mmCIF file of C-alpha atoms (C1' of nucleotides) in Angstrom:
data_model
loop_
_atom_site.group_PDB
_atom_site.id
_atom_site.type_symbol
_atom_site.label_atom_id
_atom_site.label_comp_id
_atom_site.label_asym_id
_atom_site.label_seq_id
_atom_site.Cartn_x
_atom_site.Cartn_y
_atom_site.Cartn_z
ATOM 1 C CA UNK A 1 0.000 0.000 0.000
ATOM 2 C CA UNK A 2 1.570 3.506 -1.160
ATOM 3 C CA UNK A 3 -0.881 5.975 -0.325
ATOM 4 C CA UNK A 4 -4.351 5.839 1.571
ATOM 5 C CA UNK A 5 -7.331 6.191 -0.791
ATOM 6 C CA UNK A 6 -9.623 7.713 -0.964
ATOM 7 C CA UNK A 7 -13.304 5.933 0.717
ATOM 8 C CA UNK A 8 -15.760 5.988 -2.512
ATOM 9 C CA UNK A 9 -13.394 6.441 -5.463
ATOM 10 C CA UNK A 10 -15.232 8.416 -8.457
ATOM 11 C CA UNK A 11 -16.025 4.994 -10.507
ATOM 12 C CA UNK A 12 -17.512 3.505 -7.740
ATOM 13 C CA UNK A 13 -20.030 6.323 -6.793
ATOM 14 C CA UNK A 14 -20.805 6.203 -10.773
ATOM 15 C CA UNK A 15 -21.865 2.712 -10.618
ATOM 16 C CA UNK A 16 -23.892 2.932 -7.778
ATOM 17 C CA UNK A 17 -25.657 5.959 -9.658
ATOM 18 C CA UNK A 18 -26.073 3.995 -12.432
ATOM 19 C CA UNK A 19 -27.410 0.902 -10.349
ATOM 20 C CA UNK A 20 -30.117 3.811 -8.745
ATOM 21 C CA UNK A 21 -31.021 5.161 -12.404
ATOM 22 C CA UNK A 22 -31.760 1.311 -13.315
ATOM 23 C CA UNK A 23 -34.231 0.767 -10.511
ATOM 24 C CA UNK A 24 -35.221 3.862 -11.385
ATOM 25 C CA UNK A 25 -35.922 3.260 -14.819
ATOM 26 C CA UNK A 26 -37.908 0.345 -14.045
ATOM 27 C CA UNK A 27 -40.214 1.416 -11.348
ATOM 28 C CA UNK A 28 -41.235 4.130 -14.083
ATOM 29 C CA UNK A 29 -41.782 1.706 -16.693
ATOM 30 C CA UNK A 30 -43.065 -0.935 -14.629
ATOM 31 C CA UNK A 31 -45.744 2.098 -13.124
ATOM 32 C CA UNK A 32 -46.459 3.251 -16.234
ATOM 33 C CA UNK A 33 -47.507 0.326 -18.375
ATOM 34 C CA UNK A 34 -49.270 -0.691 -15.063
ATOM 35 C CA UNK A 35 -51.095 2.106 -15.463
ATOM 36 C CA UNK A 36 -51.849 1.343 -18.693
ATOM 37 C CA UNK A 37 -52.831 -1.808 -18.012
ATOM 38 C CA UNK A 38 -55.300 -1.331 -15.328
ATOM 39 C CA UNK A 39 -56.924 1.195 -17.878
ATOM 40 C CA UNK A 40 -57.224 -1.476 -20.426
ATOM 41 C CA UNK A 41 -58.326 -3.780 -18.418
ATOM 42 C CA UNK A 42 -61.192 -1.818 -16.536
ATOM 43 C CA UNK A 43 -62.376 0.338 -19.557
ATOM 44 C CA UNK A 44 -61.733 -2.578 -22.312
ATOM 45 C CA UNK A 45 -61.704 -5.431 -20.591
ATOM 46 C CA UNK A 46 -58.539 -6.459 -22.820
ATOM 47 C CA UNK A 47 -55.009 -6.419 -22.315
ATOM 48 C CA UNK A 48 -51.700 -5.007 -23.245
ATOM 49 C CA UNK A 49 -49.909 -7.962 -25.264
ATOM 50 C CA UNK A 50 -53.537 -8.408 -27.102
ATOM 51 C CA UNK A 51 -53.670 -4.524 -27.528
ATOM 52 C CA UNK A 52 -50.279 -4.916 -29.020
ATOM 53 C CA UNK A 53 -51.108 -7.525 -31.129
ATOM 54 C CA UNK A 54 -54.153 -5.726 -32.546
ATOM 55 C CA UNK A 55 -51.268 -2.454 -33.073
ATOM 56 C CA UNK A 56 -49.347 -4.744 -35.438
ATOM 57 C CA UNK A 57 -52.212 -5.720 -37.027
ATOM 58 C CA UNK A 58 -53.296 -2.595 -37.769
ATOM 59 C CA UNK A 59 -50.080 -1.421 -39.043
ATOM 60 C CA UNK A 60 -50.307 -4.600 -41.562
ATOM 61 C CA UNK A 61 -53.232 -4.484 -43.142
ATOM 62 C CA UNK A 62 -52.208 -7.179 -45.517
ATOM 63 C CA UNK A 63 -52.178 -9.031 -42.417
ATOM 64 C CA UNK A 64 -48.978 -11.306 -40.559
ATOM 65 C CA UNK A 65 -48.372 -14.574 -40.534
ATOM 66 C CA UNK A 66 -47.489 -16.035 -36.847
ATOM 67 C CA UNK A 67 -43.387 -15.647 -37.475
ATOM 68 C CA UNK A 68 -43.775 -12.157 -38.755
ATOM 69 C CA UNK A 69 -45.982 -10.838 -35.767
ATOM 70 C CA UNK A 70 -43.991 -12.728 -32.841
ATOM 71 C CA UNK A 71 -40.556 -10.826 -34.811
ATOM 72 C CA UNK A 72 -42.490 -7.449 -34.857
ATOM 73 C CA UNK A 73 -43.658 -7.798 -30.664
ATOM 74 C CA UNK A 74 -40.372 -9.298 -30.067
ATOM 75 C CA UNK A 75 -41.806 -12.420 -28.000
ATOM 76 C CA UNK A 76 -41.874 -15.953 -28.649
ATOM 77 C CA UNK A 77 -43.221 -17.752 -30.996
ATOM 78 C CA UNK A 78 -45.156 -20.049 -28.513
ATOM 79 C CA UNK A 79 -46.568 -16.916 -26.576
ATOM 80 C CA UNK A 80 -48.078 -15.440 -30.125
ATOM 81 C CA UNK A 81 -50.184 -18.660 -29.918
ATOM 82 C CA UNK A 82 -52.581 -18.234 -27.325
ATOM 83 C CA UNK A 83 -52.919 -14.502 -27.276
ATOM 84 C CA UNK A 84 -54.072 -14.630 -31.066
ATOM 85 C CA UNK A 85 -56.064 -18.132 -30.387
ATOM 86 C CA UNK A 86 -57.951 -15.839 -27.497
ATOM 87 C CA UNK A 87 -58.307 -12.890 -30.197
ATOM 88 C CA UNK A 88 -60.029 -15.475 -32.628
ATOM 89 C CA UNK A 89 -62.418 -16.714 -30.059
ATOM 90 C CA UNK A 90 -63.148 -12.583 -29.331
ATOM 91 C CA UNK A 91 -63.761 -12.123 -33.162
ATOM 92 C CA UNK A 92 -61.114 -9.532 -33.283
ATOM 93 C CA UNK A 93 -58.603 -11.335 -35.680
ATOM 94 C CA UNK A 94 -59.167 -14.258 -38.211
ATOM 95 C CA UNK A 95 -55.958 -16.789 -39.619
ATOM 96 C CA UNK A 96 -56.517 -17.091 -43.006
ATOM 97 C CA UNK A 97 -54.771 -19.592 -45.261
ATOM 98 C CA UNK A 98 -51.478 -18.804 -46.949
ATOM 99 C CA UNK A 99 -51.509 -20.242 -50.388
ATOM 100 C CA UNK A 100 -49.218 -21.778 -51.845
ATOM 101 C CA UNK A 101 -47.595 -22.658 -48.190
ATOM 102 C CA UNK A 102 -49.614 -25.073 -45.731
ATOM 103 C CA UNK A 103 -47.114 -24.270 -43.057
ATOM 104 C CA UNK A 104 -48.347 -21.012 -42.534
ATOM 105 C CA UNK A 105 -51.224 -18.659 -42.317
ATOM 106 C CA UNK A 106 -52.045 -14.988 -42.134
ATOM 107 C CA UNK A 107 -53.803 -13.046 -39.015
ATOM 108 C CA UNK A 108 -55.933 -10.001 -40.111
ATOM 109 C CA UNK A 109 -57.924 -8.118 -37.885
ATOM 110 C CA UNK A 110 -61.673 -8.240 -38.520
ATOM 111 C CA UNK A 111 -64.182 -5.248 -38.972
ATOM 112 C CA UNK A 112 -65.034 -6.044 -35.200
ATOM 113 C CA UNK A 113 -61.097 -6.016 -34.464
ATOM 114 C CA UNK A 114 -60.588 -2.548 -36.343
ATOM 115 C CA UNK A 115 -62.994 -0.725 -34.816
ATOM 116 C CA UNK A 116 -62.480 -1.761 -31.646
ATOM 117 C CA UNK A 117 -58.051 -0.655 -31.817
ATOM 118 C CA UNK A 118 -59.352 2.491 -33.145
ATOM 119 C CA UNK A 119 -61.401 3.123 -30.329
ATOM 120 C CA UNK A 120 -58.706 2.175 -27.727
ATOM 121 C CA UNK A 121 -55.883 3.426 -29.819
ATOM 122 C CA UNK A 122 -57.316 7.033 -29.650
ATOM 123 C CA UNK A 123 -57.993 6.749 -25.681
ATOM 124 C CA UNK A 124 -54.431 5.527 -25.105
ATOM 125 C CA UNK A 125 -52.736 8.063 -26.361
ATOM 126 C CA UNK A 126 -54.671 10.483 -24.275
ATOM 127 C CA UNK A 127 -53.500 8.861 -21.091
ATOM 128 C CA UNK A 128 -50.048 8.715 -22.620
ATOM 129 C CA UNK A 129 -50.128 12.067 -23.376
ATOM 130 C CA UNK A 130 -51.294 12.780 -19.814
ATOM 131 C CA UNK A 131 -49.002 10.657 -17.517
ATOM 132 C CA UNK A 132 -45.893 12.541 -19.591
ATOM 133 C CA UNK A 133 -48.225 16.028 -19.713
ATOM 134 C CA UNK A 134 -45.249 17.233 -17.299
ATOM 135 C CA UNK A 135 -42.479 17.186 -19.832
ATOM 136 C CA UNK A 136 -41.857 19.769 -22.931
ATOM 137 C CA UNK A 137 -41.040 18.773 -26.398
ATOM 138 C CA UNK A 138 -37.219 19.826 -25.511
ATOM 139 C CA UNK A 139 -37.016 17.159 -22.053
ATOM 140 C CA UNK A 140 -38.990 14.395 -24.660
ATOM 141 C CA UNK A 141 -35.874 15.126 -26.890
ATOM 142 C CA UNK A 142 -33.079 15.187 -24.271
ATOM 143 C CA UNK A 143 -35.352 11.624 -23.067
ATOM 144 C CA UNK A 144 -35.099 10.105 -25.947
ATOM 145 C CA UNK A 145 -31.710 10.581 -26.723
ATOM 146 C CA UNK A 146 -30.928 9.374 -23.398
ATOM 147 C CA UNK A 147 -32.651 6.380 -23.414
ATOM 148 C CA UNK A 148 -31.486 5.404 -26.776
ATOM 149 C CA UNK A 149 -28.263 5.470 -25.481
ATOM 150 C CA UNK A 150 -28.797 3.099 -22.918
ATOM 151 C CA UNK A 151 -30.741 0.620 -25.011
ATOM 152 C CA UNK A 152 -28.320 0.471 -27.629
ATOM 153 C CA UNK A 153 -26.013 -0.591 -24.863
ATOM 154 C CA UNK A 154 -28.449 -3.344 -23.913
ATOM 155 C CA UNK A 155 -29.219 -4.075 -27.475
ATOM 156 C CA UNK A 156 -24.892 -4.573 -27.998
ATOM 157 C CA UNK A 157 -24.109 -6.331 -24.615
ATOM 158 C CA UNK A 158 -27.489 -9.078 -25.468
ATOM 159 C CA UNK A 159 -25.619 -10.139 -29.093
ATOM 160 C CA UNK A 160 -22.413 -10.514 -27.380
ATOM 161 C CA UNK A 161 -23.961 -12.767 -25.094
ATOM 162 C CA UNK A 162 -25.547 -14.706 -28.060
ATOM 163 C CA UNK A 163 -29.372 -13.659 -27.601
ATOM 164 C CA UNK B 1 -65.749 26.959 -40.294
ATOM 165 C CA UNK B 2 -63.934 30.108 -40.064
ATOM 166 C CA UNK B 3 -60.400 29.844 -41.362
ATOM 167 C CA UNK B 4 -58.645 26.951 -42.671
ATOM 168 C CA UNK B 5 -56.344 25.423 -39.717
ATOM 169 C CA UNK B 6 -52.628 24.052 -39.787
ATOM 170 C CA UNK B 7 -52.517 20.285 -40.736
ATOM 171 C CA UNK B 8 -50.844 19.409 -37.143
ATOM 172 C CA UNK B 9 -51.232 21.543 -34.527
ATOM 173 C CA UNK B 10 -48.290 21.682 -32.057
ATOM 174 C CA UNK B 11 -50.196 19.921 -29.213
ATOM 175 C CA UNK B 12 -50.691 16.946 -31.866
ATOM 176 C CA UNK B 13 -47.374 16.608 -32.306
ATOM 177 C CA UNK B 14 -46.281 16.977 -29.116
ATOM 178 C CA UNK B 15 -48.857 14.143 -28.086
ATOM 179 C CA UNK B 16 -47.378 11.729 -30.905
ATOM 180 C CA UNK B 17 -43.961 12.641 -29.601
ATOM 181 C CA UNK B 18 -45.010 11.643 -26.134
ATOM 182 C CA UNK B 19 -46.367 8.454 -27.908
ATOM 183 C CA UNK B 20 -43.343 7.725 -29.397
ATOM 184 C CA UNK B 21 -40.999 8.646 -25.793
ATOM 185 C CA UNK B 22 -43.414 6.216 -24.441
ATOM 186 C CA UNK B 23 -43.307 3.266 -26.880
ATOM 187 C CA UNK B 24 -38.979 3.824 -26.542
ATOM 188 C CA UNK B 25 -38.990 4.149 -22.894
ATOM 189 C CA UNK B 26 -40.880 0.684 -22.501
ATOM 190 C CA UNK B 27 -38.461 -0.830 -25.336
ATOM 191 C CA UNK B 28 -35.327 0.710 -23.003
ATOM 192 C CA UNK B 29 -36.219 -0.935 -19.995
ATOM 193 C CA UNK B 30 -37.187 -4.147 -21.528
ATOM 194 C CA UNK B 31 -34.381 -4.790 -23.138
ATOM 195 C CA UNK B 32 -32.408 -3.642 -20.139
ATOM 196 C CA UNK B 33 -34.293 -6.080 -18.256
ATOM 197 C CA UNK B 34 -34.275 -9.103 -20.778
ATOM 198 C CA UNK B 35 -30.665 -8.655 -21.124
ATOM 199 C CA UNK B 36 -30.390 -9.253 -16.994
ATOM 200 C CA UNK B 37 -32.774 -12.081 -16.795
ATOM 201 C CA UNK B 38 -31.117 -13.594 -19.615
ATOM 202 C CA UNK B 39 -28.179 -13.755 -17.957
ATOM 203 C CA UNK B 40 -29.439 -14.459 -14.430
ATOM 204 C CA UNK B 41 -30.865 -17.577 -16.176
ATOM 205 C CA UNK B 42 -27.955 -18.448 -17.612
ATOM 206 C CA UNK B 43 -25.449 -17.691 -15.203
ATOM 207 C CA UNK B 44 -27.089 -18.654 -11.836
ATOM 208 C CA UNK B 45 -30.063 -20.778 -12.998
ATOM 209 C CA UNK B 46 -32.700 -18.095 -11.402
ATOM 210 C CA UNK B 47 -35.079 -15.471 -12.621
ATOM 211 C CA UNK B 48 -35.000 -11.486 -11.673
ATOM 212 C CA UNK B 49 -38.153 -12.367 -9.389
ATOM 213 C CA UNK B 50 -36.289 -14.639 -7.200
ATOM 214 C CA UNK B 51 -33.252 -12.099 -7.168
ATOM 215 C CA UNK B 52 -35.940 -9.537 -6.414
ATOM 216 C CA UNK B 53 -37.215 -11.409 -3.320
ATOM 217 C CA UNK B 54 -33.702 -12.102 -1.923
ATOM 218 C CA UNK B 55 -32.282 -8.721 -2.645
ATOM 219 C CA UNK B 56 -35.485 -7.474 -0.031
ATOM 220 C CA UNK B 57 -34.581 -10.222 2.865
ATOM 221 C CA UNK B 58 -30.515 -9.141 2.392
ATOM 222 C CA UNK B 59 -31.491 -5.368 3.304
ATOM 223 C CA UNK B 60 -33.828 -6.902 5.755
ATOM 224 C CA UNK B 61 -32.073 -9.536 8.019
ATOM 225 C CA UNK B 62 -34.601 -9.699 10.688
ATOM 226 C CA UNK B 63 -36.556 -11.214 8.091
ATOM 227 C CA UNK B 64 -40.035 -10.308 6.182
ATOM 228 C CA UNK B 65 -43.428 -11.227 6.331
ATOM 229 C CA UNK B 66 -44.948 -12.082 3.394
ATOM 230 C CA UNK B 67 -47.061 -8.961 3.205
ATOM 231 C CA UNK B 68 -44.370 -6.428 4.312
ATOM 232 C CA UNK B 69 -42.749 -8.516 0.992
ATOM 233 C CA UNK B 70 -45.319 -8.058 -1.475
ATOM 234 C CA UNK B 71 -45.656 -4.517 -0.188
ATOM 235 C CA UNK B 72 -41.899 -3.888 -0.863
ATOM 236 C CA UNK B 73 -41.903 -5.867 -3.999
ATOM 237 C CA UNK B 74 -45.378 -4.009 -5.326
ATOM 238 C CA UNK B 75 -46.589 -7.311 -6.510
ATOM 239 C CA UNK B 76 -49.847 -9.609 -5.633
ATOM 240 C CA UNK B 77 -50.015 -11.326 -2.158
ATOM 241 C CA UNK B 78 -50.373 -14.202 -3.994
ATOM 242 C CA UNK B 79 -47.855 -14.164 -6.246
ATOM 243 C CA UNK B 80 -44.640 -14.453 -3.676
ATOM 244 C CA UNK B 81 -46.101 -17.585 -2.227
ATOM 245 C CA UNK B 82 -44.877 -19.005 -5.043
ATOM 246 C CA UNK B 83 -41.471 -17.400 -5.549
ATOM 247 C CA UNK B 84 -41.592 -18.020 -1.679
ATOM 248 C CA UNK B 85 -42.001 -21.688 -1.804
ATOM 249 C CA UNK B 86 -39.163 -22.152 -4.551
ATOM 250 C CA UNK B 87 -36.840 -20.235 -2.797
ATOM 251 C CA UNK B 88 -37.779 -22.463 0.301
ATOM 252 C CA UNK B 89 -37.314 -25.634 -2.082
ATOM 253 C CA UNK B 90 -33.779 -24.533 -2.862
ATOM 254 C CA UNK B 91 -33.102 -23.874 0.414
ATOM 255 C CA UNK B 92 -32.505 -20.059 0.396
ATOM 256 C CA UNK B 93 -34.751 -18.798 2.688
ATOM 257 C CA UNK B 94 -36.961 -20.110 5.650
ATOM 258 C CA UNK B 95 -40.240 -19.933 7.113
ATOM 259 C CA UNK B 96 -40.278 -18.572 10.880
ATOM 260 C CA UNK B 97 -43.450 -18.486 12.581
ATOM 261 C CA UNK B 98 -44.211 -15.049 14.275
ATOM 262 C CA UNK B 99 -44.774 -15.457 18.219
ATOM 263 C CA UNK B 100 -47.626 -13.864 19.369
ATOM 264 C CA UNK B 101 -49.582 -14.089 15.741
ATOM 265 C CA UNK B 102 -49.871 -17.694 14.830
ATOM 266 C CA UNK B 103 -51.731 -16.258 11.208
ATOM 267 C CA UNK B 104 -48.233 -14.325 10.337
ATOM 268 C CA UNK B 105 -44.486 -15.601 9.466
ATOM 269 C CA UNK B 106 -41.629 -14.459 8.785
ATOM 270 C CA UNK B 107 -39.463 -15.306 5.515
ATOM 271 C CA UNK B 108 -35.814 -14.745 6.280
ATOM 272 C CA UNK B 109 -32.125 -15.597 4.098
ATOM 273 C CA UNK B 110 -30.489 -18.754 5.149
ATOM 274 C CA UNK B 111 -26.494 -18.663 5.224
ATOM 275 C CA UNK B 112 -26.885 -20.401 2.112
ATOM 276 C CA UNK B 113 -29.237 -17.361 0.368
ATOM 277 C CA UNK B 114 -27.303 -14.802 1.718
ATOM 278 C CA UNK B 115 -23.745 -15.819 0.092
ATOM 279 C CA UNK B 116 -25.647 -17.062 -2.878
ATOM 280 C CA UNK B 117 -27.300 -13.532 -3.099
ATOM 281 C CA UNK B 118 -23.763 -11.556 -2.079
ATOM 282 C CA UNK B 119 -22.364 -13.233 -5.286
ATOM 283 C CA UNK B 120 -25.381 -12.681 -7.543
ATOM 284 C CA UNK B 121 -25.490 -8.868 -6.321
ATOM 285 C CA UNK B 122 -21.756 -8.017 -7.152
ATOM 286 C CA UNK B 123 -21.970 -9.653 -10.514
ATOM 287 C CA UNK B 124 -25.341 -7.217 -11.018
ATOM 288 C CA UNK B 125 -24.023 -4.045 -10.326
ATOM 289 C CA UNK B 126 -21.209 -5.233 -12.949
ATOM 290 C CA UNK B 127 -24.003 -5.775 -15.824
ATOM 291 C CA UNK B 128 -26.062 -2.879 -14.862
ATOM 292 C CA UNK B 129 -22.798 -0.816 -14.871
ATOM 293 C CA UNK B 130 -22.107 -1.879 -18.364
ATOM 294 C CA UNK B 131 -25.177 -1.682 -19.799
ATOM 295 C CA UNK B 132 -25.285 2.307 -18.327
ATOM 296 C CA UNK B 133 -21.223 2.802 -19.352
ATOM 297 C CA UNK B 134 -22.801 5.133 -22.243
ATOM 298 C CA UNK B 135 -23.825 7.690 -19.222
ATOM 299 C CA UNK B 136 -21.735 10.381 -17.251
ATOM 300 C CA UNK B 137 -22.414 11.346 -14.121
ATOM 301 C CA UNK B 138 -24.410 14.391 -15.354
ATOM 302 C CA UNK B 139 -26.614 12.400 -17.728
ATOM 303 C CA UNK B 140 -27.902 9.912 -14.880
ATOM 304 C CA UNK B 141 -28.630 13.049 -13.239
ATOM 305 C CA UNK B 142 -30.956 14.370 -16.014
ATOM 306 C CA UNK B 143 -32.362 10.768 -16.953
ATOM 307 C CA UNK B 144 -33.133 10.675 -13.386
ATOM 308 C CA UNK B 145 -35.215 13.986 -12.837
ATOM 309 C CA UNK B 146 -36.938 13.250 -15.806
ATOM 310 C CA UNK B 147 -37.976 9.916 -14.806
ATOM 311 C CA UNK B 148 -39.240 10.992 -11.623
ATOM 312 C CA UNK B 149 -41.788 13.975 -13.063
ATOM 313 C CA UNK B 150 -43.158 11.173 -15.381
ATOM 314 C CA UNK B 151 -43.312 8.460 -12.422
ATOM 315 C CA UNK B 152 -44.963 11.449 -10.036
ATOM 316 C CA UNK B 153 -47.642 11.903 -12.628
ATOM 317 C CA UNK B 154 -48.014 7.475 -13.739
ATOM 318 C CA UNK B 155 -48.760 7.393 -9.684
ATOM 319 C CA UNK B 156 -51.324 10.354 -9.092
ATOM 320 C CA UNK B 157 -53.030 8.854 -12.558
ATOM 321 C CA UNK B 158 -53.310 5.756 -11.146
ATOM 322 C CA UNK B 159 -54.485 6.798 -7.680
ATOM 323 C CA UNK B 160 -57.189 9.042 -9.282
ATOM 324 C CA UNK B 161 -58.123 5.973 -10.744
ATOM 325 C CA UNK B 162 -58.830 3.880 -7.896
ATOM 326 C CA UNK B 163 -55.707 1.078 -7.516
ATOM 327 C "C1'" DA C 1 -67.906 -13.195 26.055
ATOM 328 C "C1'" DC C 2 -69.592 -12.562 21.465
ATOM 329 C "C1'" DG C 3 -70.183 -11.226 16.983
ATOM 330 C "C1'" DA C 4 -68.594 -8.180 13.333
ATOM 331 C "C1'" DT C 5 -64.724 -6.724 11.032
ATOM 332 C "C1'" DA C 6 -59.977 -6.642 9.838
ATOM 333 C "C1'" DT C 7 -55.702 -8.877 8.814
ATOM 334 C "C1'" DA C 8 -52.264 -12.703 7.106
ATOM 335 C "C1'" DG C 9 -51.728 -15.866 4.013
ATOM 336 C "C1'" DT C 10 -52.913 -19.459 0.533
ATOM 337 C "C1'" DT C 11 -55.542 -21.162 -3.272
ATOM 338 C "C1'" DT C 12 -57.799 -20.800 -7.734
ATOM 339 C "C1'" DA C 13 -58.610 -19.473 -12.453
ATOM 340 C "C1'" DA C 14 -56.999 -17.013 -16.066
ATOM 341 C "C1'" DT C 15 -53.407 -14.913 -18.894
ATOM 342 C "C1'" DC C 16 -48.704 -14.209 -20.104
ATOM 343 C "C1'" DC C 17 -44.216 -15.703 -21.096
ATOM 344 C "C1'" DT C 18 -40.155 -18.539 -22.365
ATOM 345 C "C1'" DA C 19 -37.259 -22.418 -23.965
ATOM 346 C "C1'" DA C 20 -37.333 -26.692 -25.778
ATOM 347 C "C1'" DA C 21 -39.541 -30.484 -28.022
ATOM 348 C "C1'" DA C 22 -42.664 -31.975 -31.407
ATOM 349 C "C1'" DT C 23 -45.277 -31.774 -35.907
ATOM 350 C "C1'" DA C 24 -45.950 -30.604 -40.520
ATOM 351 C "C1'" DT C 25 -44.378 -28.762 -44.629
ATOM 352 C "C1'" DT C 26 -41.047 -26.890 -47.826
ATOM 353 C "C1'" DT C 27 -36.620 -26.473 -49.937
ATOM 354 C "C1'" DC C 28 -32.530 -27.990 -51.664
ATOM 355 C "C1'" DA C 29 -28.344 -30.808 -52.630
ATOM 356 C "C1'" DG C 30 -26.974 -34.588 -55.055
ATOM 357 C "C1'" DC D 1 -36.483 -38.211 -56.959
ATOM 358 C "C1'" DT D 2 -34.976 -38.601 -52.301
ATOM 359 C "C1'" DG D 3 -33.289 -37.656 -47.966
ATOM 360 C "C1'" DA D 4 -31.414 -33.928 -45.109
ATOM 361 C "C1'" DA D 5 -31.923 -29.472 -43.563
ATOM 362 C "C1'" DA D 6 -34.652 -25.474 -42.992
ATOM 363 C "C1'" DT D 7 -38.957 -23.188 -41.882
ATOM 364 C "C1'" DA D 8 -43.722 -22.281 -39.690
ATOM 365 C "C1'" DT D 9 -46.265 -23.275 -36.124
ATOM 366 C "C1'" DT D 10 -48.066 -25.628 -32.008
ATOM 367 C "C1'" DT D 11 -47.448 -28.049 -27.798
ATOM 368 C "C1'" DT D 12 -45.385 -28.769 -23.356
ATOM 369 C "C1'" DA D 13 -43.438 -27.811 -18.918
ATOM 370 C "C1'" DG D 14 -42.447 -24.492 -15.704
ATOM 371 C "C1'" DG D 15 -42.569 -20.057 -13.688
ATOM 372 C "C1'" DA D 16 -44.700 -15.282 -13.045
ATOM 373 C "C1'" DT D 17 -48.582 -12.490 -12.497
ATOM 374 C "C1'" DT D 18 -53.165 -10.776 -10.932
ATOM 375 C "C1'" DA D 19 -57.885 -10.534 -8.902
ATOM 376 C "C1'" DA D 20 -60.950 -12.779 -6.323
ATOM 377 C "C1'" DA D 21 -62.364 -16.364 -3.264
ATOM 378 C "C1'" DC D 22 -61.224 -18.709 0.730
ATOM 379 C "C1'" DT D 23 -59.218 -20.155 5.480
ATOM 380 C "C1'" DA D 24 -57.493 -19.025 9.739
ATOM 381 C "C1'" DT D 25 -56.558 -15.909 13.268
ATOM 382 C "C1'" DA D 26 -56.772 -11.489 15.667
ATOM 383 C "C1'" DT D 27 -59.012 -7.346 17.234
ATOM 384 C "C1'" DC D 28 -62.487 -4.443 18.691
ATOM 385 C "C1'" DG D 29 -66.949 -2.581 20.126
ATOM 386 C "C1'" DT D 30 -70.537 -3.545 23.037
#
DNA sequence: ACGATATAGTTTAATCCTAAAATATTTCAG
DNA sequence: CTGAAATATTTTAGGATTAAACTATATCGT
């Protein structure tokens, strides 16, 4: 030992601050989408993944096969099963034959389905807009710069750990 | 119909750009978080809800009971009987019963939990440090303030609304 | 002491979610 | 053409999650 250091050197009160900002970063998300979801669920009596589902159907008005729409919501394949299965039974969605390849099939949204994302679509983005009514169009930039930082970080350290 | 009105009114745009903050913010944090479990599966064979539960008994060592742990935890009563009961399996943590209240008990770290969580935690703040490498000091500071103004206003949303 | 109410916890039913195995079909090399 | 490999999807097994129902115990007013 040379010298005595210092207690909390500079790159350790970093990563604690980083460690905060994580937990952080979750509770927010975590108490948003609850949010979200309680909405949903009271008003609609639906769902965020089926919500989601119904998004990238709308998007697609061609329709998706299974693949396509578990690569879009970034979930498995096996999960895209039952929430669309449930969204069949509802009316909201039908899977329609692919021809030419009896592998697959398509998912379209119905009439029923349509109207029904409009409806929600609309009202969520009025309680989007109001749980982040507190922050300017400058802090939304600064935000999203910010966070797209951090997930690209995520997004590089997941492929080098073969995801 | 008086006069013939802009195409997209600033407080449209602002509301898509709140849309869009929100849709990135959820995709930060999962990936964050996918990126963790992932590895908490693969490199300790447990999930973030087990690390969760242990992570509350460590800053706890007088032990929990299992509704001052869903309380910290913000999850169902329900739902950490189960994580409870693995844990319990895999010998990291113990049932005590409560004198003096034969309904309550208290869930506490065994020796084993405690260095099993001590290695886990180290390893964490490692990941988390990584995956947040792309931030200075300064720019935790500003993702943190503007987290909490949007997590002040998720939580009086939801209380308005009855949860 | 007694009955109503509150509290602690588990169970149940439903959905979500993943990884891995299984099934069916297509493609492609030889 | 044929068999191997690739692709599209479902099924399975296990865990996480919630709300609501349920069991057991405690508390409190009268």
């Amino acid at each position: 030992m040379t010298q005595p250091r210092a207690r909390a050197p500079r790159r350790d009160i970093l990563s604690k601050q980083r460690l905060r900002l994580w937990l952080r970063l979750l509770k927010t998300s975590r108490d948003v989408e609850g949010n979200i979801r309680e909405r949903l669920r009271t008003q609609y009596d639906t769902t965020l993944p089926r919500f989601d589902v119904l998004a990238a159907l709308y998007r697609n008005d061609k329709g998706l096969k299974m693949s396509e729409l578990s690569g879009a919501l970034r979930v498995s394949n096996g999960n895209v099963t039952g929430i669309v299965d449930r969204l069949v039974t509802d009316g909201a969605v039908v899977r329609v034959a692919v021809p030419g390849d009896r592998r697959a099939q398509l998912v379209r949204l119905t009439k029923k389905g349509m109207s029904e994302f409009e409806t929600m679509a609309a009202e969520h983005e009025t309680w989007v807009n109001g749980i982040f009514a507190g922050l300017t169009a400058d802090d939304c930039d600064r935000l999203m710069a910010l966070l797209e930082v951090v997930d690209d970080s995520a997004a590089a350290a997941s492929s080098r750990n073969g995801e």
